[in-house]
Structures are given as structure tokens and as C-alpha cells.
Amino acid sequence: MANVVVVGAQWGDEGKGKIVDWLSLRADVVARFQGGHNAGHTLVVDGVVYKLSLMPSGVVRGKLSLLGNGVVIDPWAFLAEVEKVQAQGVAITPDLVKIAETAALILPVHRDLDGFRENRDDGMKIGTTRRGIGPAYEDKVGRRAVRVIDLADEQGLRARVADLLHHHNAMRRGYGEAEYSADELVAALLEIAPKILPYAAPVWRLLDEAIAEDKKVLFEGAQGAFLDVDHGTYPFVTSSNTVSGQAAAGTGVGPGKTGYVLGIVKAYTTRVGEGPFPTELTDETGRLIGEKGHEFGTVTARQRRCGWFDAVLVRQSAKINGLNGIVLTKLDVLDGFETLKVCVAYELDGKTIDRLPASTAEQARVKPVYEEMEGWSGSTRGARSWADLPAEAVKYVRRIEELIETPVAMVSTSPEREDVILMQDPFRG
């Protein structure tokens, strides 16, 4: 099976954009299967930087790019991104990009609700991007969402909006906010409908046909495994399933056809927003890692929290994703550190454990058990073979491989697309 599923194996921001771009050059079709425009991918192609949020990374390469039913679509953000990418010389057309006709829409009321919740006066917040992702997924599960296909039927659209606002206006009253006008929302949707509907398609059928023709399909995930609504550090998670199993459900492809599962793993650990982070460094070392790694969010520009590599976390991620291999990214950021640390276990209330506990309170109490490793003074930046790496860097990669019980398929040594050390081509298994 010459298909590949790419997932983040930590808390997102692992460098999926570059790897998906590298893989998309070898793929025929690229399909996003979850998330929305809260996710960000940065691609560097021939010196040009592309910052994508909703678009599958394949658009830059001119590959058929699909947004599956598991993705939530902000139609205004989608069109804004089309304009931005086209301004960089990439032609975005309905022949190149397809949106699942059953995908749920993100509407202004969703963005509003996200903001109301993050501004609540009790100080409790999740740290969302305030883009309406969570509320849109809530409405999808609550069976009151407006979907892409609804834009084609004005009478049905009015009924959908009425049902949606029956729920949202009750909450808006509870927050002391004015009700949203149904006529205003319908008018806005009817205005944008002719610009969105040309992109609508039965994505499940397009993928079925592509696979039947032995085309290579790249399934692209957003965020990371520990932001998964079921498997992550709940409630400090996103509102969708970010693990590899969602590639099937979020596109309409059977799980037996999704192929090789590739996890993207940063050579250290970062997290943005609220929530537990066992290996977080709040000292000078953490600041230095963040500075060298340019750790700011593509979409939000928020500074990421940084820490040592957490092998416990990634090993658990490998199990829940069924990883066949990983890409270790940003190895070059660790150049010059005299000593490196890797978390090999946790201590919880005096006991050593080998997994991240499910309890929120226990997650906050776990302490990392570290193994120290010798750093390297030479540069790994731009390396494209093992011979280009310092011996200590090779030992670091191999030790990570042992600890996470998953082979390293690739090592990325800079933001440039071809700066990788390839051990195993995922499309060839």
C-alpha cells in the first residue's frame, strides 16, 4: 500500500509542514483529515516561505489537495488563504482543491463563543486560538451544524441556521451578549456560497478512485497526538481526534487503505497554550532552545513552551498511533549543548511509572526522570547523511529510537526541504 498517514506525535508544532511538503512531492494526492485553520504549517520552497493554515500542503506542489469531512471549514478564512497563496504565485482552483461536501462550517457565532469562553471571569481557560474550532465541532456532534452542502439549498439553509441559533442565542443570552440575527447569518452565507460551492466534492469517492488507480495518497494530520480529544492531556486539548485512526474516519477511506503511519517528532519537546508539560524548562536552557528553534506559533505567533525530549510521551504516542516510523525534526537546534537530557520515566507520588497518567491532577504532579547524554559541538545543520553527523548526535538519535520502540525513518536537519537523512521511504514501507 503506497499511502502514508502523517501525524504529530507530541503536542503539535513538530515540523509537519516541511515533511509533508517533502512527501507531497512524491505523492499524487494530499488529504487533510481533521482540524481547521487553527493549525499552521510552514513550508520553505526554493527560499520562498509559505504559511498555510487550512490548505493541505500539497497545493504548493500542484498536487490534488483535499479537505476531508473531518475538517471544519471557515469559508471566509478559506477564501482569505486562497488569496494569500495565490499572491505568492500558486494558482488555487476548484480543480486543485476540493472540500468534502459534508464538512461542517465554522461561523461567526462559533468565533464569538470561543472568545466568550476564553474571557470568562473565573480565570479558567483552555488556551484556544479563538477561531471557533471547538464550538464548530460541538455543533457537528450536536447535529445542528451547517455543512458545505447546505449552502446549495437556501430553504434548507434557513432551517439549519434557525436550529443552530436556537442553541447559540440561548448561550449568548447567558453570557449577556446580544442575540445573533438569523437573517444576517443567512445573508452572509448566501453571499459566500457561490465562491465556496465550486470546491465542494464527494472527497470519499475521489480518494477511492485514486487508490483504485494505485495513486499515492498522503493523509495529512494537524496538531499532535497529545492534543487529541480522547488521548490527549484533557481538557487542554483540541476538539478533534488528531491520531492516525482519524485519517480513515475524517476522509471516508477504510482503515485498511491508509497505509504507512509516520509520526513527526521534534528532537526536544514544545507545547503552546495551557496544560501539563512534564519536561518543561523555565530556565535559561529552555529560553535558549526556544530562541534557537524560533519557537513561535505559525498561526498565533504565541511563544511555545520548551523542554527536553520526553521519550515516555512519544513511546505512548507511538502505541496509540500505530507508528511505523518517525521523522526526528530540528536536530540542529541542539547543536552546541554540552549535555542533553532525555526523560525516560516519570515519578508520581514517589513511584516510577512508564506512561502519562489519564488523571489531570496526576498529569500535573508527574516529575521527569532524566537520563543524561553527551552533547556535540559540531554542526548538524543541513546534514543529509549519517556521515555528516557528529558521533554524539548519532548516539542521541539511536537512543531515542530505542526508548520510543519505533524506528527513525528520517532525520530533518534544517527547514529546507531536502535537508533530511533518509533511512526508510514511507511510500515504500
Tab-separated table of C-alpha atoms in Angstrom, residues 132-387:
chain	number	residue	atom	x	y	z
A	132	GLY	CA	-14.269	28.854	16.603
A	133	ILE	CA	-12.891	25.350	16.065
A	134	GLY	CA	-14.242	23.802	19.268
A	135	PRO	CA	-17.754	25.258	19.062
A	136	ALA	CA	-17.990	24.150	15.410
A	137	TYR	CA	-17.150	20.568	16.374
A	138	GLU	CA	-19.669	20.768	19.233
A	139	ASP	CA	-22.411	21.713	16.799
A	140	LYS	CA	-21.357	18.927	14.442
A	141	VAL	CA	-21.685	16.343	17.223
A	142	GLY	CA	-24.880	18.046	18.400
A	143	ARG	CA	-26.350	17.576	14.883
A	144	ARG	CA	-27.040	21.258	14.345
A	145	ALA	CA	-24.064	22.176	12.145
A	146	VAL	CA	-24.307	23.957	8.828
A	147	ARG	CA	-22.378	21.885	6.280
A	148	VAL	CA	-20.825	22.850	2.976
A	149	ILE	CA	-23.603	21.149	1.000
A	150	ASP	CA	-26.248	23.196	2.845
A	151	LEU	CA	-25.017	26.301	1.024
A	152	ALA	CA	-26.644	24.935	-2.140
A	153	ASP	CA	-30.184	24.919	-0.710
A	154	GLU	CA	-31.478	28.278	0.577
A	155	GLN	CA	-34.626	26.879	2.170
A	156	GLY	CA	-32.706	24.109	3.904
A	157	LEU	CA	-30.016	26.574	4.928
A	158	ARG	CA	-32.556	28.800	6.669
A	159	ALA	CA	-33.838	25.813	8.631
A	160	ARG	CA	-30.275	24.816	9.596
A	161	VAL	CA	-29.440	28.333	10.756
A	162	ALA	CA	-32.659	28.563	12.786
A	163	ASP	CA	-31.802	25.323	14.576
A	164	LEU	CA	-28.223	26.465	15.159
A	165	LEU	CA	-29.233	29.843	16.590
A	166	HIS	CA	-31.872	28.294	18.850
A	167	HIS	CA	-28.877	26.856	20.692
A	168	HIS	CA	-26.369	29.697	20.280
A	169	ASN	CA	-28.687	32.543	21.164
A	170	ALA	CA	-29.588	30.861	24.433
A	171	MET	CA	-25.870	30.759	25.276
A	172	ARG	CA	-25.334	34.332	24.108
A	173	ARG	CA	-28.079	35.469	26.476
A	174	GLY	CA	-26.353	33.566	29.251
A	175	TYR	CA	-23.128	35.457	28.543
A	176	GLY	CA	-25.014	38.752	28.491
A	177	GLU	CA	-24.485	39.148	24.759
A	178	ALA	CA	-26.932	40.219	22.052
A	179	GLU	CA	-28.648	37.521	20.027
A	180	TYR	CA	-27.395	36.806	16.511
A	181	SER	CA	-29.755	37.609	13.659
A	182	ALA	CA	-30.762	34.612	11.569
A	183	ASP	CA	-31.355	36.822	8.535
A	184	GLU	CA	-27.887	38.359	8.889
A	185	LEU	CA	-26.181	34.967	9.082
A	186	VAL	CA	-28.159	33.507	6.175
A	187	ALA	CA	-27.400	36.555	4.054
A	188	ALA	CA	-23.677	36.244	4.772
A	189	LEU	CA	-23.718	32.548	3.865
A	190	LEU	CA	-25.703	33.066	0.659
A	191	GLU	CA	-23.237	35.752	-0.356
A	192	ILE	CA	-20.212	33.484	0.078
A	193	ALA	CA	-21.885	30.291	-1.195
A	194	PRO	CA	-21.072	30.830	-4.918
A	195	LYS	CA	-17.393	31.197	-4.019
A	196	ILE	CA	-17.278	28.018	-1.903
A	197	LEU	CA	-19.569	25.565	-3.700
A	198	PRO	CA	-17.303	25.138	-6.760
A	199	TYR	CA	-14.788	23.492	-4.394
A	200	ALA	CA	-17.352	21.062	-2.911
A	201	ALA	CA	-16.996	17.398	-3.862
A	202	PRO	CA	-17.511	13.825	-2.581
A	203	VAL	CA	-13.970	13.542	-1.245
A	204	TRP	CA	-14.501	9.923	-0.197
A	205	ARG	CA	-15.165	8.972	-3.836
A	206	LEU	CA	-12.173	10.895	-5.185
A	207	LEU	CA	-9.927	9.052	-2.736
A	208	ASP	CA	-11.481	5.696	-3.533
A	209	GLU	CA	-10.835	6.276	-7.233
A	210	ALA	CA	-7.264	7.462	-6.616
A	211	ILE	CA	-6.440	4.406	-4.510
A	212	ALA	CA	-8.034	2.083	-7.069
A	213	GLU	CA	-5.706	3.623	-9.668
A	214	ASP	CA	-2.678	2.945	-7.421
A	215	LYS	CA	-2.031	6.625	-6.890
A	216	LYS	CA	-0.009	7.624	-3.842
A	217	VAL	CA	-2.150	9.344	-1.215
A	218	LEU	CA	-0.722	11.381	1.632
A	219	PHE	CA	-3.079	11.804	4.587
A	220	GLU	CA	-2.134	14.956	6.470
A	221	GLY	CA	-2.954	15.477	10.125
A	222	ALA	CA	-2.779	18.696	12.111
A	223	GLN	CA	-1.661	19.370	15.692
A	224	GLY	CA	-0.376	16.406	17.712
A	225	ALA	CA	-1.397	13.186	19.451
A	226	PHE	CA	-1.492	14.698	22.931
A	227	LEU	CA	-3.939	17.331	21.755
A	228	ASP	CA	-6.350	14.538	20.765
A	229	VAL	CA	-9.738	14.959	22.436
A	230	ASP	CA	-9.685	11.308	23.597
A	231	HIS	CA	-5.995	10.520	24.038
A	232	GLY	CA	-4.515	13.899	24.932
A	233	THR	CA	-3.983	15.919	28.096
A	234	TYR	CA	-7.705	16.533	28.545
A	235	PRO	CA	-9.213	19.141	28.878
A	236	PHE	CA	-6.185	21.003	27.475
A	237	VAL	CA	-6.704	19.509	24.029
A	238	THR	CA	-8.216	20.379	20.678
A	239	SER	CA	-11.759	19.343	19.739
A	240	SER	CA	-10.981	16.607	17.224
A	241	ASN	CA	-9.185	13.288	17.043
A	242	THR	CA	-5.618	14.005	15.940
A	243	VAL	CA	-4.354	10.405	15.961
A	244	SER	CA	-3.806	8.270	12.875
A	245	GLY	CA	-7.135	6.456	13.124
A	246	GLN	CA	-8.871	9.689	12.195
A	247	ALA	CA	-7.280	9.551	8.729
A	248	ALA	CA	-9.870	6.941	7.809
A	249	ALA	CA	-12.897	8.460	9.540
A	250	GLY	CA	-12.015	12.007	8.502
A	251	THR	CA	-11.817	11.274	4.779
A	252	GLY	CA	-14.117	8.320	4.173
A	253	VAL	CA	-11.370	5.809	3.415
A	254	GLY	CA	-11.333	2.374	5.023
A	255	PRO	CA	-8.596	1.938	7.673
A	256	GLY	CA	-7.022	-0.880	5.692
A	257	LYS	CA	-6.199	1.543	2.872
A	258	THR	CA	-4.489	4.373	4.738
A	259	GLY	CA	-1.055	2.726	4.697
A	260	TYR	CA	2.211	3.573	6.485
A	261	VAL	CA	1.858	5.707	9.632
A	262	LEU	CA	4.624	8.275	10.041
A	263	GLY	CA	4.953	10.244	13.273
A	264	ILE	CA	6.657	13.630	13.299
A	265	VAL	CA	8.727	14.127	16.445
A	266	LYS	CA	10.793	17.124	17.480
A	267	ALA	CA	14.262	16.378	18.908
A	268	TYR	CA	13.115	18.172	22.053
A	269	THR	CA	9.587	18.965	23.282
A	270	THR	CA	7.393	22.032	22.905
A	271	ARG	CA	3.860	22.954	23.769
A	272	VAL	CA	1.767	26.060	23.181
A	273	GLY	CA	-1.083	27.139	25.423
A	274	GLU	CA	-2.221	25.735	28.751
A	275	GLY	CA	-1.839	22.229	30.172
A	276	PRO	CA	0.673	19.858	31.761
A	277	PHE	CA	4.204	19.595	30.384
A	278	PRO	CA	6.452	17.286	32.476
A	279	THR	CA	9.792	18.211	30.857
A	280	GLU	CA	9.190	21.947	30.554
A	281	LEU	CA	12.235	24.138	31.174
A	282	THR	CA	11.557	27.603	32.550
A	283	ASP	CA	15.250	28.411	32.937
A	284	GLU	CA	17.938	29.752	30.625
A	285	THR	CA	18.208	26.401	28.825
A	286	GLY	CA	14.531	26.475	27.926
A	287	ARG	CA	14.847	30.052	26.708
A	288	LEU	CA	17.880	29.134	24.592
A	289	ILE	CA	16.113	26.167	22.967
A	290	GLY	CA	13.148	28.388	22.119
A	291	GLU	CA	15.406	31.084	20.707
A	292	LYS	CA	17.468	28.702	18.571
A	293	GLY	CA	14.375	26.846	17.398
A	294	HIS	CA	12.385	30.016	16.597
A	295	GLU	CA	9.570	28.604	18.681
A	296	PHE	CA	6.645	30.815	17.848
A	297	GLY	CA	3.312	29.569	16.502
A	298	THR	CA	2.718	29.822	12.733
A	299	VAL	CA	-0.906	30.872	13.219
A	300	THR	CA	-0.917	32.612	16.605
A	301	ALA	CA	2.689	33.856	16.966
A	302	ARG	CA	2.434	32.696	20.584
A	303	GLN	CA	5.722	31.682	22.162
A	304	ARG	CA	5.971	27.948	22.681
A	305	ARG	CA	6.983	26.387	25.964
A	306	CYS	CA	10.161	24.314	25.558
A	307	GLY	CA	11.668	21.313	27.327
A	308	TRP	CA	13.819	18.211	26.980
A	309	PHE	CA	12.788	15.254	24.836
A	310	ASP	CA	10.110	13.148	26.550
A	311	ALA	CA	10.538	9.524	25.497
A	312	VAL	CA	7.675	8.366	27.733
A	313	LEU	CA	5.264	10.645	25.913
A	314	VAL	CA	6.460	9.709	22.436
A	315	ARG	CA	6.503	5.969	23.170
A	316	GLN	CA	2.874	6.214	24.297
A	317	SER	CA	2.083	8.206	21.162
A	318	ALA	CA	3.715	5.514	19.039
A	319	LYS	CA	1.366	2.934	20.538
A	320	ILE	CA	-1.886	4.878	20.131
A	321	ASN	CA	-0.997	5.904	16.575
A	322	GLY	CA	0.452	2.555	15.477
A	323	LEU	CA	3.537	4.343	14.181
A	324	ASN	CA	5.616	2.500	11.602
A	325	GLY	CA	8.378	5.075	11.817
A	326	ILE	CA	9.171	8.617	12.894
A	327	VAL	CA	10.800	11.709	11.477
A	328	LEU	CA	13.042	13.378	14.039
A	329	THR	CA	13.000	17.114	13.314
A	330	LYS	CA	15.038	20.120	14.434
A	331	LEU	CA	18.062	18.083	15.472
A	332	ASP	CA	20.218	21.089	14.568
A	333	VAL	CA	18.635	23.167	17.369
A	334	LEU	CA	20.514	21.001	19.884
A	335	ASP	CA	23.909	21.806	18.334
A	336	GLY	CA	26.319	23.210	20.905
A	337	PHE	CA	24.736	21.893	24.111
A	338	GLU	CA	27.373	20.305	26.325
A	339	THR	CA	24.857	17.966	27.962
A	340	LEU	CA	21.427	16.805	26.836
A	341	LYS	CA	18.696	15.188	28.883
A	342	VAL	CA	16.027	12.696	27.846
A	343	CYS	CA	13.032	11.816	30.009
A	344	VAL	CA	12.947	8.018	30.351
A	345	ALA	CA	10.268	7.660	33.057
A	346	TYR	CA	8.041	9.683	35.376
A	347	GLU	CA	7.905	9.833	39.132
A	348	LEU	CA	4.426	10.122	40.592
A	349	ASP	CA	3.998	10.380	44.351
A	350	GLY	CA	7.249	8.523	44.950
A	351	LYS	CA	6.593	5.751	42.405
A	352	THR	CA	8.199	5.323	38.986
A	353	ILE	CA	5.719	4.977	36.099
A	354	ASP	CA	6.179	4.426	32.363
A	355	ARG	CA	3.164	6.235	30.917
A	356	LEU	CA	1.387	9.561	31.134
A	357	PRO	CA	-1.489	9.063	33.585
A	358	ALA	CA	-5.028	9.886	32.453
A	359	SER	CA	-5.908	11.986	35.506
A	360	THR	CA	-5.479	15.727	35.021
A	361	ALA	CA	-4.317	16.111	38.618
A	362	GLU	CA	-1.759	13.320	38.268
A	363	GLN	CA	-0.512	14.703	34.965
A	364	ALA	CA	0.225	17.950	36.757
A	365	ARG	CA	2.146	16.130	39.509
A	366	VAL	CA	4.388	13.851	37.476
A	367	LYS	CA	8.087	14.643	37.536
A	368	PRO	CA	10.514	13.608	34.800
A	369	VAL	CA	13.224	11.015	35.416
A	370	TYR	CA	16.137	12.011	33.204
A	371	GLU	CA	18.974	10.220	31.504
A	372	GLU	CA	21.892	12.486	30.636
A	373	MET	CA	23.691	12.244	27.331
A	374	GLU	CA	26.775	13.919	25.959
A	375	GLY	CA	26.036	16.773	23.578
A	376	TRP	CA	28.008	17.727	20.487
A	377	SER	CA	29.959	20.799	19.459
A	378	GLY	CA	29.859	20.172	15.700
A	379	SER	CA	27.036	21.288	13.429
A	380	THR	CA	24.248	19.025	12.214
A	381	ARG	CA	22.517	21.751	10.209
A	382	GLY	CA	21.967	20.742	6.613
A	383	ALA	CA	23.250	17.185	7.094
A	384	ARG	CA	21.975	14.703	4.519
A	385	SER	CA	23.757	11.524	5.601
A	386	TRP	CA	24.841	9.810	8.818
A	387	ALA	CA	28.452	10.589	7.904
